[in-house]
Short mmCIF file of C-alpha atoms and ligand atoms in Angstrom, two decimals:
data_model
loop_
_atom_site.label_atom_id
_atom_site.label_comp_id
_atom_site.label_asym_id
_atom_site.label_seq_id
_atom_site.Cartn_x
_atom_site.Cartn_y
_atom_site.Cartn_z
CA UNK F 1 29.38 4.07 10.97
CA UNK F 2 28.86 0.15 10.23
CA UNK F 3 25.22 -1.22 10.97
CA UNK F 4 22.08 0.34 9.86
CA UNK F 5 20.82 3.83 10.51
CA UNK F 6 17.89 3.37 12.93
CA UNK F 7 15.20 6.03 10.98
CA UNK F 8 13.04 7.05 13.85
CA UNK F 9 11.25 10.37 12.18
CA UNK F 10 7.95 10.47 11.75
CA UNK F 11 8.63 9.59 8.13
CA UNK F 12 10.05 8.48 5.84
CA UNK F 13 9.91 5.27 7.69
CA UNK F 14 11.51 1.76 7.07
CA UNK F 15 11.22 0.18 3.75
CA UNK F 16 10.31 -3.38 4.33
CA UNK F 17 12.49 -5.71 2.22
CA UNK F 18 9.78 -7.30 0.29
CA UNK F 19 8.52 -3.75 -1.32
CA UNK F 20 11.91 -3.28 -2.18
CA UNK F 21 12.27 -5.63 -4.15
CA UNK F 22 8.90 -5.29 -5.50
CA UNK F 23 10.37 -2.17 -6.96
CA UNK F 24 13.61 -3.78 -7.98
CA UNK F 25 12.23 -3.80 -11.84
CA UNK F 26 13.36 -2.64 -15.12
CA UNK F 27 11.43 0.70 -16.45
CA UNK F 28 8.63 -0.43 -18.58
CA UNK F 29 6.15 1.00 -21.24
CA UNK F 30 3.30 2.41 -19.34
CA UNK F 31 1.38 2.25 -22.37
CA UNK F 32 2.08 -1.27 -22.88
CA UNK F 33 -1.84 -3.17 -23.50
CA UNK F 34 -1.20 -5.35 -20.43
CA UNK F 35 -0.28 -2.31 -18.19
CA UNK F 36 -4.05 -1.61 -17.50
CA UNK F 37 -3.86 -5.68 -15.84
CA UNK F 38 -1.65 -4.03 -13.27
CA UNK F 39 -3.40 -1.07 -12.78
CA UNK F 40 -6.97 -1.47 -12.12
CA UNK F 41 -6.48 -4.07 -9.39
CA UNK F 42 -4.02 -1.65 -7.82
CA UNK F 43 -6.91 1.05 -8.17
CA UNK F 44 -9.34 -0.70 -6.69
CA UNK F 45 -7.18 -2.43 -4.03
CA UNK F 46 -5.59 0.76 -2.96
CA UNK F 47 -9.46 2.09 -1.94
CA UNK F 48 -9.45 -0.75 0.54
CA UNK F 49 -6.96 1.00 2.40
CA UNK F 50 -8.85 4.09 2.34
CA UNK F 51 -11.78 2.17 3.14
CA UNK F 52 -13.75 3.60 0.73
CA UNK F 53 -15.95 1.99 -2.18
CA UNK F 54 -17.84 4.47 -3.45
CA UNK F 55 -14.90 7.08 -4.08
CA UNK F 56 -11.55 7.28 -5.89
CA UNK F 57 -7.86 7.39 -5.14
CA UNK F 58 -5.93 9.33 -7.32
CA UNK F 59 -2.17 8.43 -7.53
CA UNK F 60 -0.15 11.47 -8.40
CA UNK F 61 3.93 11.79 -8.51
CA UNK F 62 4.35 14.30 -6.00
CA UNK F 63 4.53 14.50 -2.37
CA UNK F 64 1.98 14.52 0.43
CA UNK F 65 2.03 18.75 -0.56
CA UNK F 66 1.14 18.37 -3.79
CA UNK F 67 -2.37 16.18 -2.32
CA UNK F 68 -3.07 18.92 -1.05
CA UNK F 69 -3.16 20.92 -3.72
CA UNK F 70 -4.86 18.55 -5.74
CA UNK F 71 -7.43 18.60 -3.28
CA UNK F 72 -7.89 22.02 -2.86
CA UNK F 73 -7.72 23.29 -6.60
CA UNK F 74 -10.24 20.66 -8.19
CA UNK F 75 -13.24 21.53 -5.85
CA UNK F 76 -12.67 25.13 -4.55
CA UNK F 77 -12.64 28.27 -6.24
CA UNK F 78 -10.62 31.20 -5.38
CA UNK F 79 -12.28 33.53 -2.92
CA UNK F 80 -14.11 30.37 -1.24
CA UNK F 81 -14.24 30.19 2.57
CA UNK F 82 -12.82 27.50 4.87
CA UNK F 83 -11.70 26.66 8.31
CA UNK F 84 -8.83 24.76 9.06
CA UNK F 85 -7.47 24.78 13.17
CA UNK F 86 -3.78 24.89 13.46
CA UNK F 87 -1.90 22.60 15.93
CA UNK F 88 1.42 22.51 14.49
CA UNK F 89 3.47 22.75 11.21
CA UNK F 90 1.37 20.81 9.01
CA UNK F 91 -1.72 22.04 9.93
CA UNK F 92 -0.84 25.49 9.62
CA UNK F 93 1.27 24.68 5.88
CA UNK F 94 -2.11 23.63 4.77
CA UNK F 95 -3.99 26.33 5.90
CA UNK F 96 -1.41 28.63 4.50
CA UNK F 97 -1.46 26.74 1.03
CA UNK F 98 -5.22 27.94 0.78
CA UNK F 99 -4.30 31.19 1.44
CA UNK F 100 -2.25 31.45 -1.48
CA UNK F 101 -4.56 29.46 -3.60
CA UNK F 102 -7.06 32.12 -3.00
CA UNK F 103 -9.27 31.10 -0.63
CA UNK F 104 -10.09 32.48 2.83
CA UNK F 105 -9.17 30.99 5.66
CA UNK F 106 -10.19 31.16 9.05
CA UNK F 107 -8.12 29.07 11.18
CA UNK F 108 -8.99 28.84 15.37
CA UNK F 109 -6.19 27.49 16.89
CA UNK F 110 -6.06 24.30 19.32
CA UNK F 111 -4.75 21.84 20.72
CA UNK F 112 -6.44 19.39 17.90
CA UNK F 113 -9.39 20.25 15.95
CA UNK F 114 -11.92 22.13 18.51
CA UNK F 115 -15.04 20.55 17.62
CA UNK F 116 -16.96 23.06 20.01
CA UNK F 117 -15.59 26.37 17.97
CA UNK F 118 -15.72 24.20 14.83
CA UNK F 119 -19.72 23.68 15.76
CA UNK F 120 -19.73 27.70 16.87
CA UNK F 121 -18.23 28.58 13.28
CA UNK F 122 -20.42 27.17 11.43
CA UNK F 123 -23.76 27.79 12.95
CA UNK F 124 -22.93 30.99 12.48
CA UNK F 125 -22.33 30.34 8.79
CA UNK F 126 -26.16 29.80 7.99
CA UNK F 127 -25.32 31.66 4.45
CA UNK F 128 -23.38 28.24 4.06
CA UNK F 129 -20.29 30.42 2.87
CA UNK F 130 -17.61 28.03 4.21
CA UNK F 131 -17.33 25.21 1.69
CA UNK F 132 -14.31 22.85 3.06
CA UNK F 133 -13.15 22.08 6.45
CA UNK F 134 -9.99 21.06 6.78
CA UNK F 135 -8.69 18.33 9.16
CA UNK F 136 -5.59 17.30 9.66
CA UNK F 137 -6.24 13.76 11.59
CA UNK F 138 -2.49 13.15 12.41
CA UNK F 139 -0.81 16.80 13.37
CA UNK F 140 3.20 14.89 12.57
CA UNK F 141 4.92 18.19 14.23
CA UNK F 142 3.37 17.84 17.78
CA UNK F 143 2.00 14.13 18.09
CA UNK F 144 -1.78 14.99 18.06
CA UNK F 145 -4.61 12.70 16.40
CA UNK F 146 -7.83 14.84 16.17
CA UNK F 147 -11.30 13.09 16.14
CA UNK F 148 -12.67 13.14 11.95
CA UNK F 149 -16.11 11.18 12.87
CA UNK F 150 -16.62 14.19 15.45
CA UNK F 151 -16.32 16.67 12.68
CA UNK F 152 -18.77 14.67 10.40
CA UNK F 153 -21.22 14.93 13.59
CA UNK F 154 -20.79 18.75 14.02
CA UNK F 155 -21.36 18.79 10.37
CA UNK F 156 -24.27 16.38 10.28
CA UNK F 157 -25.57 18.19 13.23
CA UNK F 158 -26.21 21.61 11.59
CA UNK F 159 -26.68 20.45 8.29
CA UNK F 160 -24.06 22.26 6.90
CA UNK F 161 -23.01 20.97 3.66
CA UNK F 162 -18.90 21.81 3.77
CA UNK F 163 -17.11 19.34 2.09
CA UNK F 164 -14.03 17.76 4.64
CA UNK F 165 -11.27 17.36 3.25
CA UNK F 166 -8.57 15.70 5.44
CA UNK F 167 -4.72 15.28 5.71
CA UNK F 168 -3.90 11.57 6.00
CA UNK F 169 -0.42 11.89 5.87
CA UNK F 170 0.87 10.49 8.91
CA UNK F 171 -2.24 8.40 9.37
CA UNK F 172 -3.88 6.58 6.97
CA UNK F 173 -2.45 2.71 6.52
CA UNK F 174 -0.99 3.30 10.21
CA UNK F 175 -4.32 4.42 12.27
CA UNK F 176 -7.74 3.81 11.93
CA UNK F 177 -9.66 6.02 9.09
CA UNK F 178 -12.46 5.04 7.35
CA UNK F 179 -12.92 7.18 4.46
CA UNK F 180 -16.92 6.25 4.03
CA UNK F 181 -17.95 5.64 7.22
CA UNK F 182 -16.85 8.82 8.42
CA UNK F 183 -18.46 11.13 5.48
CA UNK F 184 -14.66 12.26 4.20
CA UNK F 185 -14.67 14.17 1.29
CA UNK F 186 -11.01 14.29 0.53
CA UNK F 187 -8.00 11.82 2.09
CA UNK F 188 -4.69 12.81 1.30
CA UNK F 189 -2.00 10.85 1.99
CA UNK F 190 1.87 10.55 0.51
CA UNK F 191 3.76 7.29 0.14
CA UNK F 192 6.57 7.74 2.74
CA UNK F 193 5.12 6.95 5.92
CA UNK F 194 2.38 4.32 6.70
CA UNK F 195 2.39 2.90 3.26
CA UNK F 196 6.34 2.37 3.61
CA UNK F 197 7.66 3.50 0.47
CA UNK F 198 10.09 6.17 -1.06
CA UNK F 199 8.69 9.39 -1.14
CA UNK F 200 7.28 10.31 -4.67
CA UNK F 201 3.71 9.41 -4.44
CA UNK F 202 0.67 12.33 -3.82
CA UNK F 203 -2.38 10.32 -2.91
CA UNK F 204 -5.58 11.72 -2.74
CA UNK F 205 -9.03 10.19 -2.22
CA UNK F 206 -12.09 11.95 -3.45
CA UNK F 207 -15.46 10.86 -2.67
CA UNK F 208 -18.58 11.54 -5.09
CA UNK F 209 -19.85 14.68 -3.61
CA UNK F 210 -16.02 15.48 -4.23
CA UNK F 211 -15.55 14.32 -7.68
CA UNK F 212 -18.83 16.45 -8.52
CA UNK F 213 -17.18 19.65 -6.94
CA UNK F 214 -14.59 19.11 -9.64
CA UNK F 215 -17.65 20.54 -12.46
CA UNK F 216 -17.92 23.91 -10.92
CA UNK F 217 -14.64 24.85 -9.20
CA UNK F 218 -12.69 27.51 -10.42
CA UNK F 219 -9.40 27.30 -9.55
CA UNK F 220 -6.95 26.42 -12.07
CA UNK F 221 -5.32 23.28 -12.34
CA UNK F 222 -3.44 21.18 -14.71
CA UNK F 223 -1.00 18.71 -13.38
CA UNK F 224 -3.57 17.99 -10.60
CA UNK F 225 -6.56 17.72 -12.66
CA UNK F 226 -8.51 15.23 -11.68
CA UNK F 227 -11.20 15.14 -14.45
CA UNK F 228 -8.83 13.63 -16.82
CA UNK F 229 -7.16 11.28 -14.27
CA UNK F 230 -10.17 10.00 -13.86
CA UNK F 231 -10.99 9.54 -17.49
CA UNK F 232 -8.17 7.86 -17.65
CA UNK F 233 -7.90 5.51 -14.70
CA UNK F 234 -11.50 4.03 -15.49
CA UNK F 235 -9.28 2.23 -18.46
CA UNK F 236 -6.02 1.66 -16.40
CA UNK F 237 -4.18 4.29 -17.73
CA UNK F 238 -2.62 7.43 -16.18
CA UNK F 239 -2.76 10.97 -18.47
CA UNK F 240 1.41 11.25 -18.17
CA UNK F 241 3.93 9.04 -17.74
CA UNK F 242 3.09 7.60 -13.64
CA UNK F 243 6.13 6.55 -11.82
CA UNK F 244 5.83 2.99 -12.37
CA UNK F 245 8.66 1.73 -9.75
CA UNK F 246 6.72 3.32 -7.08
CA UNK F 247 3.65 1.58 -8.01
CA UNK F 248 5.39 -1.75 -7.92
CA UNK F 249 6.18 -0.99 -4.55
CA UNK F 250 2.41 0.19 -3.86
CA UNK F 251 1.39 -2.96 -5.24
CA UNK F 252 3.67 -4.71 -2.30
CA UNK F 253 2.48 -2.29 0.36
CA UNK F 254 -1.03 -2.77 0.01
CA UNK F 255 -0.83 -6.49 0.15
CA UNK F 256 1.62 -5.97 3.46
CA UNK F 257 -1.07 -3.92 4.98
CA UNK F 258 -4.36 -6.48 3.97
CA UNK F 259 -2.15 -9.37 4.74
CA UNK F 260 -1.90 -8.75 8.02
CA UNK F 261 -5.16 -7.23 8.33
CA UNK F 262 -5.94 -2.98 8.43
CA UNK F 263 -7.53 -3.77 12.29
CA UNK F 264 -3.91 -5.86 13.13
CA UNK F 265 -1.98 -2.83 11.71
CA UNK F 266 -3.47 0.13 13.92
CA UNK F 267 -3.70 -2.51 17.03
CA UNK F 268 0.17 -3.09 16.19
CA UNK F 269 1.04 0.87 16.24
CA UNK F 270 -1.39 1.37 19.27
CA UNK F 271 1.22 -0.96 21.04
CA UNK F 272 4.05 0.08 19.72
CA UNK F 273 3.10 3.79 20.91
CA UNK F 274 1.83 3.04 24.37
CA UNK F 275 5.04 1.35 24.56
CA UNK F 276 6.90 4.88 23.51
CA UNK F 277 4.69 6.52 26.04
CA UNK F 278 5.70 4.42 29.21
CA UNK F 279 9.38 4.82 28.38
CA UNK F 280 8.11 9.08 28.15
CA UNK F 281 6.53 8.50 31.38
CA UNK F 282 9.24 6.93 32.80
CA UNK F 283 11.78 9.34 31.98
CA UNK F 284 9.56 12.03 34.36
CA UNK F 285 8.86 13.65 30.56
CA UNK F 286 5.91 14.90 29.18
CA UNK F 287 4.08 14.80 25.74
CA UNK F 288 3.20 17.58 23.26
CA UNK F 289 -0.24 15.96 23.43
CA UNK F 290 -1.14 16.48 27.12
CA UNK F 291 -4.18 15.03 27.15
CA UNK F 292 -4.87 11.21 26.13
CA UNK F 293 -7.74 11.68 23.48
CA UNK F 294 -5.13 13.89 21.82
CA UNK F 295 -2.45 11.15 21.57
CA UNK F 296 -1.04 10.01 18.58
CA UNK F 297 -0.05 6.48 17.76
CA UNK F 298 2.36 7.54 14.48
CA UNK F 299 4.44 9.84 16.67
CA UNK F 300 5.11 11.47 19.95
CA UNK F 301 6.74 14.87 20.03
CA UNK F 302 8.29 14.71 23.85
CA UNK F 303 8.81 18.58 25.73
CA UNK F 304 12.57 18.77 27.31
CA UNK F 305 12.58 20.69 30.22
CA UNK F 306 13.50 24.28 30.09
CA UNK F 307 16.71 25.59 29.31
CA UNK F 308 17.91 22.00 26.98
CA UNK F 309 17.68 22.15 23.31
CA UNK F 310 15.55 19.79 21.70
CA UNK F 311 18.03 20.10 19.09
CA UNK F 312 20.92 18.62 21.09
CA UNK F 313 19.07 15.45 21.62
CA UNK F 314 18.50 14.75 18.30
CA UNK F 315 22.29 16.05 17.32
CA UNK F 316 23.36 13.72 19.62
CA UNK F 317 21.24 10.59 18.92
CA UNK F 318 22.08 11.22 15.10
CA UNK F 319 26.05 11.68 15.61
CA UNK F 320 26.84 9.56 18.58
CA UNK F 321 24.68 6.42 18.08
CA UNK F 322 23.13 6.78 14.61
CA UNK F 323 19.63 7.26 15.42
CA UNK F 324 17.78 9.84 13.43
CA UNK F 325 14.77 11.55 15.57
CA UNK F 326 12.49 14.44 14.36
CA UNK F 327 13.15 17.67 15.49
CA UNK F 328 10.45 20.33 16.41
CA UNK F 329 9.07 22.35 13.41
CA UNK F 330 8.09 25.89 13.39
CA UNK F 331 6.36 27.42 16.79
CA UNK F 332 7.75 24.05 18.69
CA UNK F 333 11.42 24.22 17.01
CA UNK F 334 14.34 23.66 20.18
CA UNK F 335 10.69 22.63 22.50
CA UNK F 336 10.28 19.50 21.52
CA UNK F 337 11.74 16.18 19.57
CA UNK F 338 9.65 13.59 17.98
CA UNK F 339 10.13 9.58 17.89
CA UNK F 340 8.56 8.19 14.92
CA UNK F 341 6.62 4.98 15.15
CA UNK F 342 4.50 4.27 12.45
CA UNK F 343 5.42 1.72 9.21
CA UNK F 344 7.95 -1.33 9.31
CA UNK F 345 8.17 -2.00 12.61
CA UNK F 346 8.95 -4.69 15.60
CA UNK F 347 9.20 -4.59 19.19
CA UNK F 348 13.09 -4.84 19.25
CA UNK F 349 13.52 -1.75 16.89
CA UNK F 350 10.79 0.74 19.24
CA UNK F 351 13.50 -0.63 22.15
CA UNK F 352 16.55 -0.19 20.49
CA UNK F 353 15.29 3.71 19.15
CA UNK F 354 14.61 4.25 23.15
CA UNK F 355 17.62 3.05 24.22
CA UNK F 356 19.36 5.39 21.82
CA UNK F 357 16.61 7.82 22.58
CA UNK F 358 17.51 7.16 26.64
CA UNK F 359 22.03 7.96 25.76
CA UNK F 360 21.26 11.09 23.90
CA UNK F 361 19.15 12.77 26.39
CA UNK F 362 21.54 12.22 28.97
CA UNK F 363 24.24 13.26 26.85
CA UNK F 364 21.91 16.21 26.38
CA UNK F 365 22.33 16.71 30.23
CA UNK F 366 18.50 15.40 30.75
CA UNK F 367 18.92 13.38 33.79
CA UNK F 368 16.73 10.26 33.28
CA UNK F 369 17.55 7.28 34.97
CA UNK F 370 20.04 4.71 32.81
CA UNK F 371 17.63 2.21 31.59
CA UNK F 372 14.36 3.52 32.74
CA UNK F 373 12.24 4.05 29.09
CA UNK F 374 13.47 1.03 28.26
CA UNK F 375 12.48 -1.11 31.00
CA UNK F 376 9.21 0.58 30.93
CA UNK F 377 8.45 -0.25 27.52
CA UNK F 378 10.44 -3.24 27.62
CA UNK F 379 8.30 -4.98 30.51
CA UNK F 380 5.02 -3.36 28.50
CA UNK F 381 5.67 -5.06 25.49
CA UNK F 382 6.74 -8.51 26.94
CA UNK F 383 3.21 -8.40 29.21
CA UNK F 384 1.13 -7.50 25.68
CA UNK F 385 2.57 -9.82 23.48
CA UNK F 386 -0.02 -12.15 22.01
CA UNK F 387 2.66 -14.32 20.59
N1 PLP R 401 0.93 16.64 6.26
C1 PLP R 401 1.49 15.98 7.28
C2 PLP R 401 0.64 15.60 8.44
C3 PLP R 401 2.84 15.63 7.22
O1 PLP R 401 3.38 14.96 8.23
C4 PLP R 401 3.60 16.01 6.10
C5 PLP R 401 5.02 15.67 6.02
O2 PLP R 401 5.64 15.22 6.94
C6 PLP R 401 2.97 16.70 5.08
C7 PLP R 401 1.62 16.99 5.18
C8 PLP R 401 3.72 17.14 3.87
O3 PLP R 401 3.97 16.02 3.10
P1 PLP R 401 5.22 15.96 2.10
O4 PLP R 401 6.42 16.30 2.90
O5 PLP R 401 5.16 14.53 1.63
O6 PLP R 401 4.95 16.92 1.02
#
């Protein structure tokens, strides 16, 4: 088809032009004596978008799965307790990835993270068995942000001394998290959503009470040991050979996202998501996230009405108009289809993704009204732009 694919899932996302060709570089010797020039500013300047000072961000080549492991095998050992709540795919991969690590999971399920059973869970734990809760803020396969300074409360509250370790994936460099602030052990994150790269990069930030976990956890590790990572970072270098074109491109990101200012960024994807929402509205649809302190501004997974196929909508956005859409994972597979929204974005690419959005569920025999989302979102955006 000529023209551009319009790339719509809840990541990857749109590379921005500059980062490519931040990474358009020949390979070079990552044990060059200037190399450490490059990467201790990109070290520290990378925590900003964690918003973290006291911890550490780990840069792995891997995928947003392999931060989780990381996380999980340098401060847990095997037969160690912890609760994660499942609300979709990721939430329950993660959970699942403990399991087989070792660990023992209990994992209430919600519509987000239930900070009432969370705070029932573990006042019953006055042994102080569970050591991690998991949270994943951004759930990607149903379109539901969960509250992570809530959790530090329930925590705080009882004086239970879990660590929290929390999947970033979908939201950090897109929606507000403050890694300090909110007492977060461990951030992961991977490099193909909010931060607006290729895929390839396993981030993970560790704060102290983290990094001294790392001394008495048992489960084994190599590739994803911190301790020497560490060791080696504190000099700018990386234990293996890192994947150097991808931290050009970091480099590019994380001056994107302080440019225009972390506060500008999540304001900018609030918009851009309400804006998703009234065109949701407008088609008489509903969210996966039904109620508004659940609602994500990285993606919205939208319900079709009984007896469609999510499937066919995003079959037909993909074939007939070159729009690619998420599809629902696991439990919500055929239920529900997702519109991305998070990373290199403007107001005249959410409208042209609804428009196509708009076609395919009426070729999907959805009967919204021809030009309904759109003017919805359309008349939104015009009233909130600051420009
Ligand atoms: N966690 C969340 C919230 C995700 O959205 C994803 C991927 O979409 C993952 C984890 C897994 O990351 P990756 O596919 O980069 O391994």
């Amino acid at each position: 088809m000529p023209g551009r694919n319009f790339l719509f899932v809840p990541g990857p996302t749109n590379i921005p032009e500059r980062i490519r060709r931040a990474m358009d570089v020949p390979l070079e010797d990552h044990r060059a004596s200037d190399f450490p020039a490059f990467v201790l500013p990109l070290l520290a300047d990378l925590k900003k978008v964690f918003q973290t000072r006291d911890g550490h961000v780990f840069i792995f080549a891997a995928s947003g799965t392999g931060g989780w492991e990381a996380a999980i095998t340098n401060t847990l050992s095997p037969g160690d307790k912890v609760l994660q709540a499942r609300f979709g795919q990721f939430s329950h991969l993660w959970a699942e990835l403990c399991r087989r690590l070792g660990m023992q999971v209990e994992t209430p399920w919600g519509e987000g993270v239930p900070l009432d059973r969370y705070a029932e869970i573990l006042a019953a734990d006055g042994a102080h068995a569970i050591k991690m809760v998991l949270v994943t803020h951004n759930e990607t396969a149903t379109g539901v942000t969960s509250d992570l300074a809530g959790v530090r409360r329930v925590l705080d509250d009882l004086g239970h001394p879990a660590l929290i370790a929390v999947d970033g994936v979908s939201a950090i460099g897109s929606i507000d998290f403050r890694m300090d602030e909110w007492g977060i052990d461990l951030a992961v994150s991977g490099s193909q959503k909010g931060l607006m790269l290729p895929t390839g990069l396993g981030l993970v930030g560790a704060s102290r009470k983290a990094l001294a976990a790392m001394h008495s956890a048992r489960c084994a590790r190599s590739y994803f040991d911190f301790g020497e990572m560490l060791r080696m970072n504190a000099d700018g270098w990386f234990p293996y050979t890192p994947a150097v074109t991808l931290l050009h491109g970091l480099r590019a990101s994380i001056d994107m996202l302080l440019e225009e200012g972390l506060p500008q960024v999540f304001a900018r994807h609030a918009r851009y998501a309400e804006a998703v929402r009234k065109a949701v509205a407008a088609w008489g649809l509903e969210l996966s996230a039904r109620d508004p302190k659940w609602y994500s501004n990285t993606v919205s997974a939208i319900v079709v009405p009984d007896g469609i196929d999510a499937g066919a909508v995003v079959g037909n956005a993909y074939r007939r108009y070159n729009l690619s859409l998420g599809g629902g994972l696991g439990e919500v597979a055929g239920k529900v289809f997702r519109i991305g929204h998070l990373g290199d974005l403007n107001e005249l690419m959410i409208l042209s993704a609804l428009a196509g959005t708009e076609m395919a569920l009426r070729d999907s025999g959805i009967e919204v009204a021809p030009g309904s989302g759109v003017g919805a979102a359309s008349e939104f955006l015009r009233e909130t732009c600051v420009a």
